[in-house]
Coordinates of C-alpha atoms in Angstrom, one line a residue:
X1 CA 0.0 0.0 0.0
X2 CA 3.1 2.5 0.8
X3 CA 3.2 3.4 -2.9
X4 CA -0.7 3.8 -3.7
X5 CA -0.9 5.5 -1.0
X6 CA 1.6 8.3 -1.6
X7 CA 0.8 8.4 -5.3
X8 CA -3.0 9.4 -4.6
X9 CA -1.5 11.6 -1.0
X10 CA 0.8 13.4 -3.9
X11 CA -0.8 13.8 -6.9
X12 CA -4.5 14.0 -5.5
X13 CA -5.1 15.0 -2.1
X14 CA -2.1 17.5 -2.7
X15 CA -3.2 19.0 -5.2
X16 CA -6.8 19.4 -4.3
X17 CA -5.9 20.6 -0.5
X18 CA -3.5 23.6 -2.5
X19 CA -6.6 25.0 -4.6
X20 CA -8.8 25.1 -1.6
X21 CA -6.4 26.6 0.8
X22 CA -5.6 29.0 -1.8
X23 CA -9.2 29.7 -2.3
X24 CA -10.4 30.1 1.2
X25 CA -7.5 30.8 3.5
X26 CA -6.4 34.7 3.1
X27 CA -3.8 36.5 5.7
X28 CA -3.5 33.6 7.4
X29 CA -6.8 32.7 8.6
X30 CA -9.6 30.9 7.3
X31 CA -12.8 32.0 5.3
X32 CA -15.2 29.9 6.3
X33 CA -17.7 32.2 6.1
X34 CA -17.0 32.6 2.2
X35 CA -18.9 28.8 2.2
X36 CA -22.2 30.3 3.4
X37 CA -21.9 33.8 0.7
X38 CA -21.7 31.3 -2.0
X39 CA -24.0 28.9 -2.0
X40 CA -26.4 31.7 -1.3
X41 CA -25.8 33.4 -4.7
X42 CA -28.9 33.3 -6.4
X43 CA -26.5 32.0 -9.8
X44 CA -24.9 29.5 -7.7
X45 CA -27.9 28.0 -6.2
X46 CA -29.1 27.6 -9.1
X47 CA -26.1 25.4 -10.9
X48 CA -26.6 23.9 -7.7
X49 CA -29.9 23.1 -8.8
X50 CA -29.6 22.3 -12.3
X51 CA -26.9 20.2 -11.6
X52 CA -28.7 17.5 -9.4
X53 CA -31.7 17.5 -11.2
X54 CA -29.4 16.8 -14.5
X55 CA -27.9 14.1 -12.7
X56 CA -31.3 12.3 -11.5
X57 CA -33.0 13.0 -15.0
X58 CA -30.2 11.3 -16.9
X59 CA -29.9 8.3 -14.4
X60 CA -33.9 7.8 -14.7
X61 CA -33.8 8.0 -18.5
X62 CA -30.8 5.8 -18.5
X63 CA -32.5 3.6 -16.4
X64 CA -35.4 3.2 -18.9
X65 CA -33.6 2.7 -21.9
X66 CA -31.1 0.4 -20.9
X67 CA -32.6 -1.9 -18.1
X68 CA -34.5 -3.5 -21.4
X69 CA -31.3 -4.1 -23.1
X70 CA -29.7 -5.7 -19.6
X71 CA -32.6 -8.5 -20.0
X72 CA -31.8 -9.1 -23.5
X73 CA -27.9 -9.4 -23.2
X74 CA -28.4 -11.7 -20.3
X75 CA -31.3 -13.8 -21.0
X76 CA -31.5 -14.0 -25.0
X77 CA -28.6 -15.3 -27.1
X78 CA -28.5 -14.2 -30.5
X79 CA -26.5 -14.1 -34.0
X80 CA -24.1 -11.1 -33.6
X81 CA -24.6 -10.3 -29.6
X82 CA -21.0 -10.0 -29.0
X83 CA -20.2 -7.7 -31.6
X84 CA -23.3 -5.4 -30.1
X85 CA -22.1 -5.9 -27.0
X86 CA -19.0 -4.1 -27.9
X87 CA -21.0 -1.4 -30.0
X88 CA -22.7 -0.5 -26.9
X89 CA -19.8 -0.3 -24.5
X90 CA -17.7 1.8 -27.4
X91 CA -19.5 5.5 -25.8
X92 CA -18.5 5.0 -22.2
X93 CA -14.7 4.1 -23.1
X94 CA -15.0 7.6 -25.6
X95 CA -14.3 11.0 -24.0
X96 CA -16.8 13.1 -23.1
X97 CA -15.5 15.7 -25.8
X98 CA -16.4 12.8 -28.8
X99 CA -19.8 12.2 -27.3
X100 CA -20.9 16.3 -26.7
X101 CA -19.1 16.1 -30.5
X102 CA -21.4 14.0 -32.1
X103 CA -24.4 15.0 -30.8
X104 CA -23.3 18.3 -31.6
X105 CA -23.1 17.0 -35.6
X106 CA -26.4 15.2 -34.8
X107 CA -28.6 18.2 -32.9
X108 CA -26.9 21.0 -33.2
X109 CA -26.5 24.2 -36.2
X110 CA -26.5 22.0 -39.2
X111 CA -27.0 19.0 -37.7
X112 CA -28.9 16.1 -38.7
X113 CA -31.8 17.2 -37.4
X114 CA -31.5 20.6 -38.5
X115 CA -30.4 19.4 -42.3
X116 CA -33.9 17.3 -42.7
X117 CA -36.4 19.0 -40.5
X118 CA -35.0 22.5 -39.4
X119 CA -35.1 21.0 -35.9
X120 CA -32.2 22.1 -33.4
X121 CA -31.8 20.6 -29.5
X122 CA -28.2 21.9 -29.2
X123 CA -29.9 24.8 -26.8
X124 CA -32.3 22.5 -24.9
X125 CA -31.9 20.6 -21.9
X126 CA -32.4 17.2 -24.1
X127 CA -29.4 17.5 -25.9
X128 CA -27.8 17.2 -22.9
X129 CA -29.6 14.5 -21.3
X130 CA -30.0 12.1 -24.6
X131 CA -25.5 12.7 -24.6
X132 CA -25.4 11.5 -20.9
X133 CA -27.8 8.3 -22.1
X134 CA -25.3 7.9 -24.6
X135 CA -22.4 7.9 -22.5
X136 CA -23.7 5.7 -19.9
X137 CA -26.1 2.8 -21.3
X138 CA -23.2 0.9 -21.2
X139 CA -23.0 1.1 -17.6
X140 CA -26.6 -0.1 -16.7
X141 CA -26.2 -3.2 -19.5
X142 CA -22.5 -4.2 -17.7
X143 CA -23.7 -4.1 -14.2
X144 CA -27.3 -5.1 -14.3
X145 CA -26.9 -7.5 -17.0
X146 CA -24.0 -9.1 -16.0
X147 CA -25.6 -10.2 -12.7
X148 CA -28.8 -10.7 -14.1
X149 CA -27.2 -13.4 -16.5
X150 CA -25.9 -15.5 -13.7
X151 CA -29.4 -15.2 -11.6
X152 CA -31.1 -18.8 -11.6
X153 CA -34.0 -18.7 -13.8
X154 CA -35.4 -21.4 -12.0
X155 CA -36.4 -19.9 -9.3
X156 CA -39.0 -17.3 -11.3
X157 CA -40.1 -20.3 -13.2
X158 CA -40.8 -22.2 -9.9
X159 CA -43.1 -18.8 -9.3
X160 CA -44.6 -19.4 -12.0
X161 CA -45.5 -23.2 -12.0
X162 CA -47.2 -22.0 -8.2
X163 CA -49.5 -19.3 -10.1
X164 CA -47.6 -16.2 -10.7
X165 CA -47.9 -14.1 -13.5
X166 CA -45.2 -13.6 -15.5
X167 CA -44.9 -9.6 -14.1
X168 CA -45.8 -11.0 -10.5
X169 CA -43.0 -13.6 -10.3
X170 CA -40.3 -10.9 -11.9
X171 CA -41.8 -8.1 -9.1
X172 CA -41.3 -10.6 -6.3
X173 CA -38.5 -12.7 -7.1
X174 CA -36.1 -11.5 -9.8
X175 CA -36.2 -7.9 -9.3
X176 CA -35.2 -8.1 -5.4
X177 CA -32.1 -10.2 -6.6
X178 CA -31.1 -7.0 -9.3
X179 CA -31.8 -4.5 -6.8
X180 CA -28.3 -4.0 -5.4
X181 CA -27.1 -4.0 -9.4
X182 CA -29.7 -1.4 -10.3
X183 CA -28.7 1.1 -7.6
X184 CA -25.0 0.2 -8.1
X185 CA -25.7 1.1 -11.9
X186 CA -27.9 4.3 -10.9
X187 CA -25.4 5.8 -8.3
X188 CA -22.3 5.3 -10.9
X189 CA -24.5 7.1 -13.7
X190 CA -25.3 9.4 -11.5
X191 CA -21.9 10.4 -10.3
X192 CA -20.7 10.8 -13.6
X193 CA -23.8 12.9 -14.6
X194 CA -23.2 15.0 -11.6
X195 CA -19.9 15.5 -12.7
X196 CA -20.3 15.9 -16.4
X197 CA -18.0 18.5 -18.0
X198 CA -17.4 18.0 -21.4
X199 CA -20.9 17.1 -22.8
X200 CA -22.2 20.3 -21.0
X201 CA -19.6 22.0 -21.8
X202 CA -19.9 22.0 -25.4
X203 CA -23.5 21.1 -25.5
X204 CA -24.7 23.4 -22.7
X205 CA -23.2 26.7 -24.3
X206 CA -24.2 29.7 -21.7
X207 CA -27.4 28.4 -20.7
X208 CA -26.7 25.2 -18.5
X209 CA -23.9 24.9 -16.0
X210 CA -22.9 22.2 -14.1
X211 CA -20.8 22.4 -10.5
X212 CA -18.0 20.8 -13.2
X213 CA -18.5 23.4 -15.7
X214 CA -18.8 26.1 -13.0
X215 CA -15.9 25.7 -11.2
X216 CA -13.8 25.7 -15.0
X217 CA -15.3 29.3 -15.5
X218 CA -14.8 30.6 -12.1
X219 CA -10.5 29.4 -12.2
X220 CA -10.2 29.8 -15.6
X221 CA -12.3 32.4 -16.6
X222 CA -13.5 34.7 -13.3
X223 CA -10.1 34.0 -11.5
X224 CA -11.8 34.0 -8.7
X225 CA -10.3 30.8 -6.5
X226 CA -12.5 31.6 -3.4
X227 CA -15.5 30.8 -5.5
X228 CA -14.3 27.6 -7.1
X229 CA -13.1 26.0 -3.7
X230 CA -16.4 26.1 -2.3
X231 CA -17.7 24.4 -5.0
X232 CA -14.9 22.4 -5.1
X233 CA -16.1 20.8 -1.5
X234 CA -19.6 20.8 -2.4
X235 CA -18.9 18.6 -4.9
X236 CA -16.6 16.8 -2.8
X237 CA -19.1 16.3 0.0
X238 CA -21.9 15.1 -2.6
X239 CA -19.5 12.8 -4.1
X240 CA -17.9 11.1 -0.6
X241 CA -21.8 10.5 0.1
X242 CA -22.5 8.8 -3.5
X243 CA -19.3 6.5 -3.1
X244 CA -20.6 5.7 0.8
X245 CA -23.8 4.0 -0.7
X246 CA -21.9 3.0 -3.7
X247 CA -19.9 0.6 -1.4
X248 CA -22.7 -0.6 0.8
X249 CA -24.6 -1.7 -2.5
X250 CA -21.5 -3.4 -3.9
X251 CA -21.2 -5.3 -0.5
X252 CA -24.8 -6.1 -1.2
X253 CA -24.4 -7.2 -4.4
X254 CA -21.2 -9.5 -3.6
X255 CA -22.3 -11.3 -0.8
X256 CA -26.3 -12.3 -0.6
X257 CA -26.5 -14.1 -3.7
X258 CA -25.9 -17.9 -5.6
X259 CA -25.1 -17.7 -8.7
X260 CA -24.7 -19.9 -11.8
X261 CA -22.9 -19.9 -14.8
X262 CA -24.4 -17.2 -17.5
X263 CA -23.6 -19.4 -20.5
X264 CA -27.0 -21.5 -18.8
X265 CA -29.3 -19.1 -18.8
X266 CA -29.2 -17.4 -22.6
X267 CA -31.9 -19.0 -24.9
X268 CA -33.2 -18.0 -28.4
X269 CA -36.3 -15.7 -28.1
X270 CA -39.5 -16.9 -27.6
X271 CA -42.6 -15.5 -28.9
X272 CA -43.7 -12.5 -29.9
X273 CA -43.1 -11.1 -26.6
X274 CA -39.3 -11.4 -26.7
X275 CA -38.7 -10.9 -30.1
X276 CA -40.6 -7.5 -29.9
X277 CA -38.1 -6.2 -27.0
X278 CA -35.0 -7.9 -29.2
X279 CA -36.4 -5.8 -32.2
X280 CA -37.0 -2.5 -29.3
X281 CA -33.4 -2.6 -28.2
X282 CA -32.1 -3.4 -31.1
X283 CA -33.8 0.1 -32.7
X284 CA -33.2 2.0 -29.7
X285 CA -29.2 1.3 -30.1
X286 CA -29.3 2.1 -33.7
X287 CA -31.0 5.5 -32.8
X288 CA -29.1 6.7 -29.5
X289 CA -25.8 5.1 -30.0
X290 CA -24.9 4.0 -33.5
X291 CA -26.4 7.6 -35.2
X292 CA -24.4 10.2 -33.2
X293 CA -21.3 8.6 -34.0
X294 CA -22.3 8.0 -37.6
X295 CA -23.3 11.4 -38.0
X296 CA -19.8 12.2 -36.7
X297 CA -18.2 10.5 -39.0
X298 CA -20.4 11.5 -41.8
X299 CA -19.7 15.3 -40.6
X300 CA -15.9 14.6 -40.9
X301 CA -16.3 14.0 -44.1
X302 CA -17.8 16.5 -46.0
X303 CA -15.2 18.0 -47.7
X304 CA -14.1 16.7 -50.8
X305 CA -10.8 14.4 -50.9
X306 CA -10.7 14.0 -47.1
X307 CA -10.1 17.6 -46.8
X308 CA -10.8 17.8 -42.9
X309 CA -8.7 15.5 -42.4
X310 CA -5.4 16.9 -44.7
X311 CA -6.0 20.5 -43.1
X312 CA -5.2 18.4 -39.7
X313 CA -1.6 18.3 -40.8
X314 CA -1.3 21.9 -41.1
X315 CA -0.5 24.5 -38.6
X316 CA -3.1 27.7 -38.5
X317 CA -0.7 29.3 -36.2
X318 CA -3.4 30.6 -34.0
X319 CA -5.0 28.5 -31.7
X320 CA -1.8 25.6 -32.0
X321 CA 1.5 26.0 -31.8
X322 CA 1.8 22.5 -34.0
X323 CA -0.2 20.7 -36.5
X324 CA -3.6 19.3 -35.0
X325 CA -2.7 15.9 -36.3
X326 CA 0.3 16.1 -33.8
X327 CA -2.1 15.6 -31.4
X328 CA -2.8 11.9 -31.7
X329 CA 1.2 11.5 -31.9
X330 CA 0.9 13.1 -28.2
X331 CA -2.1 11.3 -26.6
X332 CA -0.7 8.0 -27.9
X333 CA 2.3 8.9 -25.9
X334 CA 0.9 10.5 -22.9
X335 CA -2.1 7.5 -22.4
X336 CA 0.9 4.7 -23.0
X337 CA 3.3 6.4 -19.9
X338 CA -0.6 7.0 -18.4
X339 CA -1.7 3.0 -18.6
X340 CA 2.1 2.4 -17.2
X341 CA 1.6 4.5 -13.8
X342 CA -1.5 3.6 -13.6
X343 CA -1.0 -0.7 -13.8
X344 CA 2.1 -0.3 -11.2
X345 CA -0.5 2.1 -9.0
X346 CA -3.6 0.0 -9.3
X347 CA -2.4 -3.7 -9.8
X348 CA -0.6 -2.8 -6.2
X349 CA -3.5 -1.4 -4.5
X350 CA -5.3 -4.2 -5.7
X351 CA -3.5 -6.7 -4.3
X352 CA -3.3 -5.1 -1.1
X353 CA -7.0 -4.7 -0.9
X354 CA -7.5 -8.4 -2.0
X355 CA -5.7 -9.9 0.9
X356 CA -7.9 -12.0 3.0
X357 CA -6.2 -10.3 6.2
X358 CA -6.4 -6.7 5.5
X359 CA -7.3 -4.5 8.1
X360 CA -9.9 -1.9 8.3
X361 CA -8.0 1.1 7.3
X362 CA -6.6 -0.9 3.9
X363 CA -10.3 -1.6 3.1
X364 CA -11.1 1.8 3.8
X365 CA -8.8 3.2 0.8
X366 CA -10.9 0.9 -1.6
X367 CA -13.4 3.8 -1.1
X368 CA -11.0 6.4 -1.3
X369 CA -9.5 5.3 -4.5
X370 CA -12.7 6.1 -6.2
X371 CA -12.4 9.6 -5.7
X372 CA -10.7 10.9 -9.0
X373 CA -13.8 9.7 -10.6
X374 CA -15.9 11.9 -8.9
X375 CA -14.2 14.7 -7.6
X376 CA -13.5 18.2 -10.0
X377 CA -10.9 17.2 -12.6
X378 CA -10.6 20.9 -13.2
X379 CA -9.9 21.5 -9.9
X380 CA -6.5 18.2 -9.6
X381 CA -5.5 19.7 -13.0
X382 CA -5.5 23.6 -11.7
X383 CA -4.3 22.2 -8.2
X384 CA -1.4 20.5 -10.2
X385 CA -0.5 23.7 -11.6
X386 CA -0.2 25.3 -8.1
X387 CA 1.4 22.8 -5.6
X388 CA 3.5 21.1 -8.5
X389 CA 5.5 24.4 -8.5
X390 CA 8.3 24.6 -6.5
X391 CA 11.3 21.9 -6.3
X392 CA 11.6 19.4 -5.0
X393 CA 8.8 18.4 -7.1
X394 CA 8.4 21.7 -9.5
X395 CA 6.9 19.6 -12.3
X396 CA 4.9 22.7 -14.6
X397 CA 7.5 22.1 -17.6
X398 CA 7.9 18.7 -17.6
X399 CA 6.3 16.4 -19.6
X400 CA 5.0 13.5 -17.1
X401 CA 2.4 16.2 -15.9
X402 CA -0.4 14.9 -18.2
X403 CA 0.3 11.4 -17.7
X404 CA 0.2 11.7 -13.8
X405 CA -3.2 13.5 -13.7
X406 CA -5.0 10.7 -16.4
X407 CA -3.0 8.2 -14.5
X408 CA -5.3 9.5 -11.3
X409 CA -8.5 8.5 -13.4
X410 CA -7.4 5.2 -14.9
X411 CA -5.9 3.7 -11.8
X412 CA -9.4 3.1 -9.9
X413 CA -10.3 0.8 -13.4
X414 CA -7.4 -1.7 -12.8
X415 CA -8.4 -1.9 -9.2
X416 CA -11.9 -2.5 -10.3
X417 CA -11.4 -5.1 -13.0
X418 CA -8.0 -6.9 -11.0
X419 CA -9.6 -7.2 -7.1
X420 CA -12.6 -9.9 -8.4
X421 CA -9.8 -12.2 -9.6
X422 CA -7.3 -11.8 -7.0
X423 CA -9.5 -12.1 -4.6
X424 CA -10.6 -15.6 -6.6
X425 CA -7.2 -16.9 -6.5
X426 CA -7.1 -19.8 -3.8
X427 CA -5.0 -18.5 -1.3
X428 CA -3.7 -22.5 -0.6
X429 CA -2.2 -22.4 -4.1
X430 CA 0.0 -19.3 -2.7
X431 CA 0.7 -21.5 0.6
X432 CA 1.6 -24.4 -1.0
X433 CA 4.2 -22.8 -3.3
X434 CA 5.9 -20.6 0.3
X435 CA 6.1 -24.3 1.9
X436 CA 8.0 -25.4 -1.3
X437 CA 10.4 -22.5 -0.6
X438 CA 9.1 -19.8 -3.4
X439 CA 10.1 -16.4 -2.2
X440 CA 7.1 -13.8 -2.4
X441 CA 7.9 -12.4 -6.0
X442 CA 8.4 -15.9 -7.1
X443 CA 5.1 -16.6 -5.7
X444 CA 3.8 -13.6 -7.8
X445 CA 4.9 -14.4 -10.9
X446 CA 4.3 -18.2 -10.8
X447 CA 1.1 -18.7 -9.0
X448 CA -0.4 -15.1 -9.5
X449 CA 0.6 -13.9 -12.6
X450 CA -0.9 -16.8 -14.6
X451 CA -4.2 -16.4 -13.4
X452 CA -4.4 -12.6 -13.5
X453 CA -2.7 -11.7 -16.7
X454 CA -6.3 -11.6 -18.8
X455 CA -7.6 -9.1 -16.1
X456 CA -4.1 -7.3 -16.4
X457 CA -4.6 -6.6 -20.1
X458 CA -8.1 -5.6 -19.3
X459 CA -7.3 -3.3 -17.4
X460 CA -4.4 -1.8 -19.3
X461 CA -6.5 -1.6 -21.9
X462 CA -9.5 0.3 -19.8
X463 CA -6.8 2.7 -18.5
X464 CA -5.1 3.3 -21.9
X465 CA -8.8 4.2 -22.9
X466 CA -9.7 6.5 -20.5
X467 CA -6.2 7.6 -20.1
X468 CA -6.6 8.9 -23.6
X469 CA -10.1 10.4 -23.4
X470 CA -9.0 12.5 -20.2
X471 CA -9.9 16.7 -20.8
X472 CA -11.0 18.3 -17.3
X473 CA -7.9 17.9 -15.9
X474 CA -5.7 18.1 -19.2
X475 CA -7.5 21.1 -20.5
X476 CA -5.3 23.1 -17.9
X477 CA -2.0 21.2 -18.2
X478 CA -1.5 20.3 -21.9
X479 CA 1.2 22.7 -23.5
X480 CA -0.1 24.7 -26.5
X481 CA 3.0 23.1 -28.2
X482 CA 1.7 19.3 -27.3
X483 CA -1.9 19.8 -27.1
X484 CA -4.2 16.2 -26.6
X485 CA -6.6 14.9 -28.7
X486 CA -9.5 16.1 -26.5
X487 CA -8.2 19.3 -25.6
X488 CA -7.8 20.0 -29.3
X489 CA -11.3 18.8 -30.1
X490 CA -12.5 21.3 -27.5
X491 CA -10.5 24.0 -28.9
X492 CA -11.5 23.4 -32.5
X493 CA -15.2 23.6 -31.6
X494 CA -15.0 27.1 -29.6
X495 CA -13.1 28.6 -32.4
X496 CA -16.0 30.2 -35.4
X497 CA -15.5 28.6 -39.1
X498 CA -16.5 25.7 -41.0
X499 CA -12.9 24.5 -41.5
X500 CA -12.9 24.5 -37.4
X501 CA -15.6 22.5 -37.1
X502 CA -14.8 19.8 -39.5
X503 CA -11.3 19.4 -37.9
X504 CA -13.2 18.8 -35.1
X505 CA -15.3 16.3 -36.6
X506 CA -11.8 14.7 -38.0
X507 CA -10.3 14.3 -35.1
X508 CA -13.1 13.2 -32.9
X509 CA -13.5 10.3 -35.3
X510 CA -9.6 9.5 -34.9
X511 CA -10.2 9.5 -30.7
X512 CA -13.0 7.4 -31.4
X513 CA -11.6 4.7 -33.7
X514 CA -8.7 4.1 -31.7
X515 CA -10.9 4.2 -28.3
X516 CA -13.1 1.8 -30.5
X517 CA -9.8 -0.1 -31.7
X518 CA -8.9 -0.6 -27.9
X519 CA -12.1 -2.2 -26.9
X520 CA -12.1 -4.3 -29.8
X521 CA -8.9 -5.8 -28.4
X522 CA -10.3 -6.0 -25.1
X523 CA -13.8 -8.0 -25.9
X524 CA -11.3 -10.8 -27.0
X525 CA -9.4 -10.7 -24.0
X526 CA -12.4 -10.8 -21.8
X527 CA -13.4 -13.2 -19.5
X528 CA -16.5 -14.0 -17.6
X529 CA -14.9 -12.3 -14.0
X530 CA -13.3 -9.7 -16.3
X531 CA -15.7 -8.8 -18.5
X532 CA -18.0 -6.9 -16.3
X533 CA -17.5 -3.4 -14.3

């Protein structure tokens, strides 16, 4: 634990702690009375507002939409279901910035939309919540339909054979089992909806605001620190109380139910019934998830001869110091040192937290580990700017910057895809090897290794995509000489012009086929204690 530890002390609670003592301490003493002026202001209470009733009207839509699709990829086998199953996980391993894109090209001026029936949502409140659907369906088909596939169907058909209806014996039997699942699935889609930046961001222009969004315009924009740390531990406060009865359901979820192998329970539709919901989902993915991003594409290439993408190897000397295209040179650099840190950071957590004799405080950090997911990315990236300034650890001009803060968001995936199987391996097989006189690293790498190296590759391959999708945090750090993928995105799309716009489009579509590409890689790697987060 000694080096997880001072990684997320470091780079995290650091960094954090130096933007809110900046913002609230002044001649010494503390402001807390700046706490109560802010969330007072009538502006304020109101991103307040918007922002939690954002959060709950994306989690209930997701909800709706997906829960549908969890029954079919866990109780129906079909031609082609694994290749869908990777179409519908593609959004949530994109970056924000490629999802607020493509609903942009779909909803927005000139859109798809606007093209065939002069119809723009790009300035309503839908835009935003059909982008946060889109990002997150994924999450409500992994975790409710990966435990709904290993449920025993036998015990709704026993309900039945005694007299139940079909909707009696699902109310009473089946949806008690999901219920942990459901709120684990509602509580992460709500955390990252309560946190959204980059699809309100570009999709909210200066009508919605998030706490995220705010807190970027108050440091970036306002300059006014005092402001942004309050809302800073707001946000903190909301999100410590998400991840509390995150955990609890988790615990829930691990330890009150048998289950059987999934591969048991799929079966060909059935009547009409079934074939009907098959034919829903399959319609509702086309729409929500397969049109943005084909619309994006389409977008990205509107201009004869690739022209988009050519004008990405040129340098407009304004808003880059480079070519744009040098941007996916960059990422692929940054997210590779990224997935590195973030293995050697995560793989060790994880096998301190998968000990059967851990103690109370180790457990506790499981919790804590989960915090760069939820807590202002703007606010580690601008806290990185001010406590990574002085030696011994004056870090502003050097490169590993970037990699360190999207290290901090894809360590908490390798703990989450590597603890199930460690804490699966038989701790005998470990015993037996010590007796034979194995030293502890030999242990590791003969006994260990073996059995995790599939979830190892999984979760490089979650953090290399994450890694590389990372903006709140990057948009403050990237050099204008070795700019990311997402931050150029962003910048492309505030800037006026067609030309703009279409580079946008270009390289949104790059981010997305390689963030696509990755996945691809990791649906063969994937196993049945892998495959789900």
């Amino acid at each position: 634990m000694a080096l997880p530890v001072a990684f997320f002390a470091l780079f995290f609670a650091w960094p954090v702690a130096a933007i809110v003592t900046r913002g609230l301490k002044a001649d010494g003493a503390w402001q807390w009375g700046r706490i109560a002026d802010v969330v007072t202001q009538p502006d304020i209470r109101h991103v307040l507002w918007f922002t939690t009733w954002q959060a709950l009207a994306s989690t209930a839509l997701t909800l709706l939409l997906a829960l549908p699709a969890a029954y079919v990829f866990a109780r129906l086998d079909f031609p082609g279901k694994q290749v869908l199953r990777a179409v519908v996980t593609v959004p949530f391993v994109l970056p924000t910035v490629v999802a607020g894109s493509a609903f942009l090209a779909l909803v927005g001026h000139g859109g798809l939309l606007d093209e065939l029936w002069g119809v723009r949502l790009d300035t309503t409140v839908w835009a935003i919540l059909l982008a946060h659907v889109f990002f997150n369906y994924a999450v409500v088909v992994r975790t409710v339909g990966g435990l709904w596939s290993q449920l025993d169907p036998r015990q709704e058909e026993a309900a039945r054979m005694l007299g139940a209806s079909p909707l009696h014996a699902w109310r009473k039997v089946t949806l008690p089992a999901l219920a942990p699942a459901v709120a684990a699935a509602a509580l992460m889609v709500f955390l990252f909806t309560f946190t959204s930046f980059g699809v309100v961001q570009i999709l909210g222009g200066p009508t919605f605001s998030t706490l995220e969004v705010e807190i970027y315009r108050q440091t970036s924009e306002v300059f006014d620190l005092s402001t942004a740390a309050v809302l800073t531990l707001v946000q903190f406060v909301a999100v410590g109380a998400i991840l509390v009865v995150h955990a609890w359901t988790v615990r829930r979820r691990e330890t009150a139910l048998r289950l059987v192998d999934p591969k048991a329970t799929a079966r060909r539709p059935r009547g009409a019934g079934q074939w009907a919901l098959l034919a829903g989902v399959l319609v509702t993915i086309t729409l929500l998830l397969v049109l943005p991003l084909a619309v994006l594409v389409r977008r990205s290439l509107d201009a004869p001869g690739f022209g988009y993408y050519r004008a990405l190897a040129n340098s407009d000397g304004g808003t880059f110091l480079v070519a744009p295209v040098h941007a996916v040179w960059t990422s692929l650099q940054y997210a590779v040192a990224a997935t590195a840190i973030a293995v050697v950071i995560g793989g060790l957590a994880a096998a301190a937290l998968a000990r059967r004799d851990a103690g109370r405080l180790v457990r506790g950090f499981d919790a804590l580990l989960m915090l760069p997911l939820g807590v202002s990315a703007v606010t580690v990236g601008f806290g990185f700017l001010i406590a990574l300034d002085k030696p011994p650890l004056d870090l502003r001009e050097s490169w590993i910057l970037v990699p360190l803060a999207q290290a901090l968001v894809g360590a908490p995936f390798v703990v989450r895809t590597m603890l199930p199987v460690l804490r699966a391996v038989d701790v005998r097989l470990r015993e037996a090897a010590a007796v034979l006189g194995a030293s502890p690293w030999r242990v590791w790498r003969e006994v260990d290794l073996p059995l995790v190296r599939r979830a190892l590759l999984v979760a490089a391959g979650f953090a290399f995509a994450v890694s590389l999708g990372e903006f709140g945090a990057t948009v403050f750090i990237a050099r204008p000489d070795n700019p990311t993928l997402p931050v150029a995105v962003a910048r492309l799309l505030s800037r006026p012009g067609d030309l703009n716009y279409g580079q946008a489009m270009a390289l949104s579509t790059i981010l997305m086929v390689v963030c696509a590409a990755a996945l691809l890689i990791l649906e063969r790697l994937r196993t049945d204690r892998t495959g789900e987060f």
